[in-house]
Amino acid sequence: MDALTIELVEVITGFSPQVSHSRGSQNIAHVNVVQQNAARFKLCKDATYRDLRHHRFPRTNQFEVRNSLEGLVEKFHVLNNEPLAERLEEKLLVLKSKANSWTPEILSLFLLLSDDPLTKTDVEITNNQKAKTAIPPLSWKDVLAEDPYTEDGIWDEVDFGAGSEDEDDSSLRNSATSEHTIGTRRSSYTDASSSVSAESFLLPIQQLKLDDFIRAQKSTKNNLTELQIIRQTLHMLLGLPTSLYARQTVSGPVLVRLRDTIPGFSRTALLDLLQQLASIGTDVGVLRDFVRKRQSTPLSQTFSACVADKLDQFDQSVTEIEKSLVDIKTPTVVSLIGLESHINTLYARLSYLLEVLMVNYTAENSHELLDEMFSHVSMAQATGDIEAFIDITNTFLRCLRTFLRPLSAWMEQGDIHGPATSMPFIINSKVDISSFWQDRYSMTLDTQGHPKVPKFLQGVIAQIFASGKSVAYMKELGLTIPPISQPLPEATTLSFTGICGTDPANTLLPFSYLLDTTLKAWVVSKHHHTWLTLRQYLHRPNHGLISIINALSHLFLSADGSLTTAFHSAIFAKLDTGKSTWCDTFFLEDQARSCFGQSTRVDARKIVRSRDPSIMRGQTTSATSRKDLTVKALSAVATSLTYIYPNHIHNIIPPTTALPIYRAVSTLLLQLYRPIYLITQHRLLRFKTRHSARQSNIHAQIYRLRHTLLHTLTSLRSHLINSSIAPSSITLHASIAAAASLDETIKTHAIFMTRLEQSCLLVRQVYSVRGAVLSLADLGVLFASLVERWHDGIGGNTTQQRNAESRSGMNTDESGESGEETEDNSSQQRSNESKKAPLAEQEMSVQLKQMAQQHDQLLAFVVAGLRSAARGEGGDCSWGVLAEILEWGIKGKSL
């Protein structure tokens, strides 16, 4: 377009885009002019290009053009210019077969350029165009040019009397008795032969009569009978050559050559009637040409066979019409108008086939052929023509069975048969079993993202795809595919009776609904038995899907609170000793196996440390001592562990996407339990009479803040475990048990993962809220550290009193753990913390007030953030419930 714009501007304005580069002072003025012209050229080019690019020219109305041409034909007839009208009609029929998308624009241009065609058009010139290009007549000049008079002896004198008299007499007699032949000449000439040649022109009386009859036929115009025209029309419809109809080319339109008329018929009306029949013959000829062509795809071959059968039925009906006309035993009314009505009825059964052929389909988009046929089936049912509906439906179902044949083999055998273009699936052989279901096969999509199948199959193509993948998946696992006990054959199921039934009232139901119901039943009959076998394998007792989900729930989601508490307490005990080995992967693996191995639902041998390089690098940078009090350092615990399960389960629980969510939830539960563990580990001092009033006030502040923190953190943790994780796990097990395919099972677990992310505050909408929750956990850790320093600085016997209380508390509350080891660890921890300077009473009171204020601010932010996120787009209702629970802990609210 840019080149055309440049050429247009150059022609109209005369400006040139080239700038002269000649040197010299004498060319300075010329250079300035050239540069100005180049600048003007650029402005003109930009404006022209912008106008051409953004201007939208309306398309020519093809219907107005056609009506204008038909109006011209009618005008010529009305004004008694029949030759011009017939010539225009003939040209329009020829143009109909050669039309393209630009034909209306060209004809519109001709109509605008026309100037009084009725008076200024010479029909003789148009009729004689072919005569001008014909072979010129033979002349003596052409003969002499090929055979000149230059032969030897051609001008010598000839002795005509050299022959014998007997030979002349016999030749005369032979010539007298022989018939006269036109175009033969004798080699010699005599006086006697002159009289004989004259006698040869005397013919018998019968020959004269015959010549007169033939001459009369050629010189006069006879009228055709209506029966003759009808028979020639029937022959034309059968594809036979006739004198009344003709084709200029093999695949061209049928033209009417009406030289004679029928008595009592208007020539215009007769020509119009014959042209209508000729248009039907043209359409029938298009169908015959399509049948003769070789088709490449099974669907197009089946459609070609359907067209051939319909043409056979059409030919039989036409033959029956001709038979009734020539049968003398049965009286029949010969009517050309009646024939036209009868032919239109027969052609109505073929017209939809021609419209289907107009679809520009190829081997890659052959499904569009079925879509076009399905639309005609729906249209026939909507119009109420039951016979046409049944006829079109049978043709459609015959082609549909051919299209579904490779899909049926796919569902039964799990293999792709036939050409790749006939299947809407793509196979990728370089895939292992762990990602077989997601990556081995994929559906081909169109530009709109829909599978390349007919629209009426969009509802079942996913199930067809999953059924074939299930069979291929079973083959990959080495399972035996059971045969179908009672298969539903396509010829019976996908037939008119199988879809609509025998009750005529069923034809009133939408065909799309009946077809969709039948297709779903047909797919289920082939898929159900395969899924039962695959489901039985996936749900094995010890190594199945349910056992893997239960193990992951115990290890990461705190399905058993006692085991999770024991595991977390062992980690915290190691952390509180101040040793850096608390995050060692071998230590974590050993503790996890010893704690969770007590459950029958967890195979301790499959709990291993993670070998992910990114996780190993993260562990080296994490906090390794109790001086770093932030709970974010605990993220290394969950990321250091993993659970091994079979590769085929990876298709349902992908390790790359599912395990990070499991670990994130486990990390959040561990971070919330850390301050609870520290606060509950320190026993509160009893009130003594020797304590001052200020100390009693500080103790009251400690009790109040301790209760508030425990309520907030415990509410958060219990809500996540009991109100979010546990109900989602129950729903997951119920959905897996009711799943009807592997796709539904995978989708169910994916929904469970999404639910976990939302309810456990792992999504982006509540990212700031989760940060505030972790700040609350850090606040609890700081409170525990502050209380420990305060207790260490009270009185001389405070330490011994706390040791006794700690030992007594451990004997009563921490039964099941080794008291000796815990006491040693606690003494070592207290020895390290005793080095810190004790807090003054005033400083302690100020810090407690600051912590209480910070807790109230963080809690208010969490409550407001949860409520706002719950009301927003994509919010979770559990966030609102959690906000109501946490609001009870805000200062000023009654419990």
XYZ file of N, CA, C and O in Angstrom, residues 71-139:
276
model
N -34.188 -5.507 -13.799
C -35.061 -4.433 -14.269
C -34.764 -4.028 -15.702
O -35.683 -3.709 -16.473
N -33.470 -4.051 -16.091
C -33.130 -3.759 -17.487
C -33.713 -4.802 -18.431
O -34.227 -4.464 -19.507
N -33.608 -6.080 -18.041
C -34.170 -7.137 -18.897
C -35.666 -6.938 -19.062
O -36.223 -7.038 -20.175
N -36.360 -6.677 -17.956
C -37.810 -6.468 -18.030
C -38.145 -5.224 -18.861
O -39.127 -5.207 -19.618
N -37.311 -4.196 -18.731
C -37.545 -2.968 -19.513
C -37.409 -3.237 -21.003
O -38.213 -2.745 -21.805
N -36.390 -4.043 -21.379
C -36.211 -4.368 -22.799
C -37.392 -5.165 -23.328
O -37.825 -4.972 -24.480
N -37.915 -6.090 -22.490
C -39.098 -6.848 -22.921
C -40.301 -5.940 -23.094
O -41.062 -6.071 -24.080
N -40.513 -5.040 -22.149
C -41.687 -4.158 -22.207
C -41.603 -3.239 -23.426
O -42.614 -2.974 -24.086
N -40.381 -2.761 -23.727
C -40.200 -1.856 -24.863
C -40.014 -2.603 -26.179
O -39.545 -2.039 -27.162
N -40.337 -3.909 -26.188
C -40.383 -4.725 -27.415
C -39.011 -4.840 -28.071
O -38.884 -4.843 -29.292
N -37.981 -4.945 -27.263
C -36.637 -5.195 -27.784
C -36.199 -6.583 -27.296
O -35.355 -6.736 -26.422
N -36.841 -7.601 -27.875
C -36.604 -8.984 -27.439
C -35.171 -9.446 -27.697
O -34.582 -10.123 -26.848
N -34.565 -9.157 -28.849
C -33.172 -9.628 -29.055
C -32.202 -9.106 -27.996
O -31.357 -9.859 -27.505
N -32.337 -7.839 -27.657
C -31.435 -7.294 -26.647
C -31.687 -7.918 -25.272
O -30.748 -8.221 -24.529
N -32.959 -8.159 -24.929
C -33.277 -8.783 -23.637
C -32.740 -10.208 -23.571
O -32.161 -10.633 -22.565
N -32.931 -10.965 -24.671
C -32.438 -12.344 -24.673
C -30.912 -12.375 -24.605
O -30.324 -13.234 -23.939
N -30.260 -11.458 -25.311
C -28.800 -11.428 -25.291
C -28.277 -11.102 -23.881
O -27.310 -11.707 -23.404
N -28.949 -10.173 -23.198
C -28.528 -9.817 -21.845
C -28.761 -10.976 -20.870
O -27.922 -11.258 -20.004
N -29.904 -11.667 -21.038
C -30.165 -12.822 -20.173
C -29.127 -13.911 -20.379
O -28.650 -14.544 -19.416
N -28.754 -14.146 -21.620
C -27.749 -15.182 -21.909
C -26.406 -14.831 -21.283
O -25.733 -15.684 -20.688
N -26.013 -13.562 -21.379
C -24.738 -13.144 -20.803
C -24.763 -13.236 -19.265
O -23.754 -13.588 -18.637
N -25.908 -12.933 -18.660
C -26.009 -13.032 -17.205
C -25.901 -14.478 -16.734
O -25.309 -14.764 -15.682
N -26.461 -15.413 -17.488
C -26.329 -16.826 -17.119
C -24.881 -17.287 -17.231
O -24.393 -18.059 -16.396
N -24.198 -16.842 -18.270
C -22.775 -17.210 -18.409
C -21.961 -16.605 -17.269
O -21.064 -17.255 -16.705
N -22.284 -15.345 -16.931
C -21.533 -14.680 -15.860
C -21.784 -15.312 -14.497
O -20.922 -15.282 -13.616
N -22.934 -15.941 -14.304
C -23.272 -16.550 -13.015
C -22.299 -17.649 -12.633
O -21.941 -17.818 -11.466
N -21.834 -18.411 -13.610
C -20.897 -19.513 -13.321
C -19.466 -19.029 -13.112
O -18.633 -19.774 -12.607
N -19.171 -17.797 -13.530
C -17.805 -17.274 -13.420
C -17.714 -16.118 -12.423
O -16.739 -15.381 -12.429
N -18.719 -15.966 -11.603
C -18.727 -14.837 -10.685
C -17.733 -15.052 -9.562
O -17.408 -16.175 -9.190
N -17.231 -13.946 -9.000
C -16.354 -13.971 -7.832
C -16.792 -12.866 -6.883
O -17.863 -12.262 -7.056
N -15.964 -12.584 -5.882
C -16.344 -11.596 -4.874
C -16.399 -10.171 -5.425
O -17.045 -9.302 -4.833
N -15.702 -9.896 -6.544
C -15.672 -8.541 -7.108
C -16.692 -8.348 -8.237
O -16.754 -7.279 -8.844
N -17.458 -9.368 -8.546
C -18.433 -9.258 -9.638
C -19.459 -8.153 -9.389
O -19.765 -7.369 -10.297
N -20.057 -8.028 -8.179
C -21.028 -6.920 -7.970
C -20.418 -5.539 -8.196
O -21.074 -4.655 -8.761
N -19.157 -5.329 -7.772
C -18.539 -4.026 -7.988
C -18.337 -3.739 -9.476
O -18.556 -2.614 -9.945
N -17.928 -4.757 -10.227
C -17.708 -4.558 -11.660
C -19.024 -4.253 -12.371
O -19.119 -3.341 -13.207
N -20.065 -5.024 -12.043
C -21.363 -4.788 -12.681
C -21.926 -3.422 -12.286
O -22.555 -2.736 -13.104
N -21.697 -3.014 -11.029
C -22.165 -1.691 -10.612
C -21.457 -0.590 -11.397
O -22.073 0.411 -11.778
N -20.154 -0.793 -11.638
C -19.416 0.184 -12.442
C -19.971 0.267 -13.858
O -20.143 1.353 -14.421
N -20.281 -0.894 -14.469
C -20.861 -0.890 -15.821
C -22.213 -0.186 -15.834
O -22.534 0.548 -16.783
N -23.012 -0.407 -14.781
C -24.323 0.245 -14.745
C -24.180 1.763 -14.627
O -24.958 2.519 -15.231
N -23.196 2.206 -13.864
C -22.987 3.652 -13.732
C -22.451 4.270 -15.018
O -22.715 5.441 -15.313
N -21.670 3.486 -15.776
C -21.109 4.010 -17.028
C -22.063 3.892 -18.208
O -21.800 4.450 -19.273
N -23.143 3.139 -18.067
C -24.058 2.933 -19.193
C -24.809 4.220 -19.522
O -25.131 5.024 -18.636
N -25.100 4.380 -20.805
C -25.788 5.592 -21.285
C -26.826 5.178 -22.320
O -26.494 4.899 -23.480
N -28.073 5.091 -21.879
C -29.203 4.750 -22.761
C -28.903 3.469 -23.545
O -28.767 3.497 -24.774
N -28.780 2.315 -22.872
C -28.433 1.070 -23.581
C -29.519 0.609 -24.536
O -29.240 -0.154 -25.470
N -30.753 1.046 -24.328
C -31.837 0.582 -25.193
C -31.673 1.080 -26.617
O -31.928 0.344 -27.585
N -31.240 2.319 -26.798
C -31.144 2.891 -28.147
C -29.731 2.840 -28.707
O -29.546 2.915 -29.922
N -28.712 2.700 -27.836
C -27.338 2.781 -28.307
C -26.647 1.431 -28.389
O -25.452 1.368 -28.669
N -27.378 0.351 -28.117
C -26.776 -0.983 -28.183
C -27.161 -1.631 -29.494
O -28.360 -1.731 -29.833
N -26.155 -2.073 -30.252
C -26.382 -2.730 -31.544
C -26.262 -4.232 -31.322
O -25.171 -4.769 -31.088
N -27.382 -4.925 -31.404
C -27.387 -6.372 -31.166
C -26.661 -7.101 -32.273
O -26.029 -8.145 -32.053
N -26.716 -6.565 -33.504
C -26.055 -7.240 -34.617
C -24.551 -7.306 -34.411
O -23.898 -8.280 -34.776
N -24.013 -6.254 -33.794
C -22.561 -6.261 -33.557
C -22.194 -7.358 -32.565
O -21.227 -8.094 -32.754
N -22.981 -7.496 -31.514
C -22.689 -8.548 -30.521
C -22.911 -9.927 -31.091
O -22.222 -10.886 -30.722
N -23.889 -10.068 -32.011
C -24.144 -11.383 -32.593
C -23.091 -11.762 -33.616
O -22.835 -12.950 -33.852
N -22.505 -10.772 -34.255
C -21.537 -11.045 -35.317
C -20.108 -11.085 -34.811
O -19.175 -11.145 -35.619
N -19.930 -11.008 -33.482
C -18.553 -11.052 -32.959
C -17.916 -12.401 -33.231
O -16.732 -12.500 -33.542
N -18.699 -13.445 -33.084
C -18.142 -14.772 -33.364
C -17.920 -14.985 -34.859
O -16.990 -15.679 -35.263
N -18.804 -14.358 -35.654
C -18.658 -14.533 -37.099
C -17.379 -13.873 -37.612
O -16.751 -14.338 -38.561
N -16.983 -12.764 -36.924
C -15.766 -12.094 -37.347
C -14.545 -12.949 -37.085
O -13.548 -12.854 -37.782
N -14.612 -13.752 -36.108
C -13.463 -14.596 -35.776
C -13.520 -15.957 -36.460
O -12.651 -16.796 -36.224
N -14.565 -16.177 -37.334
C -14.676 -17.476 -38.005
C -13.647 -17.577 -39.141
O -13.004 -16.604 -39.539
N -13.530 -18.786 -39.720
C -12.574 -19.031 -40.805
C -13.071 -18.353 -42.091
O -14.246 -18.503 -42.460
N -12.251 -17.568 -42.732
C -12.713 -16.873 -43.954
C -13.047 -17.885 -45.050
O -12.519 -18.999 -45.077
N -13.928 -17.525 -45.996
C -14.310 -18.460 -47.085
C -13.129 -18.712 -48.038
O -12.210 -17.910 -48.170
N -13.196 -19.882 -48.652
C -12.141 -20.282 -49.583
C -12.262 -19.495 -50.896
O -13.354 -19.306 -51.434
N -11.135 -19.038 -51.394
C -11.114 -18.265 -52.640
C -10.091 -18.889 -53.599
O -9.243 -19.695 -53.194
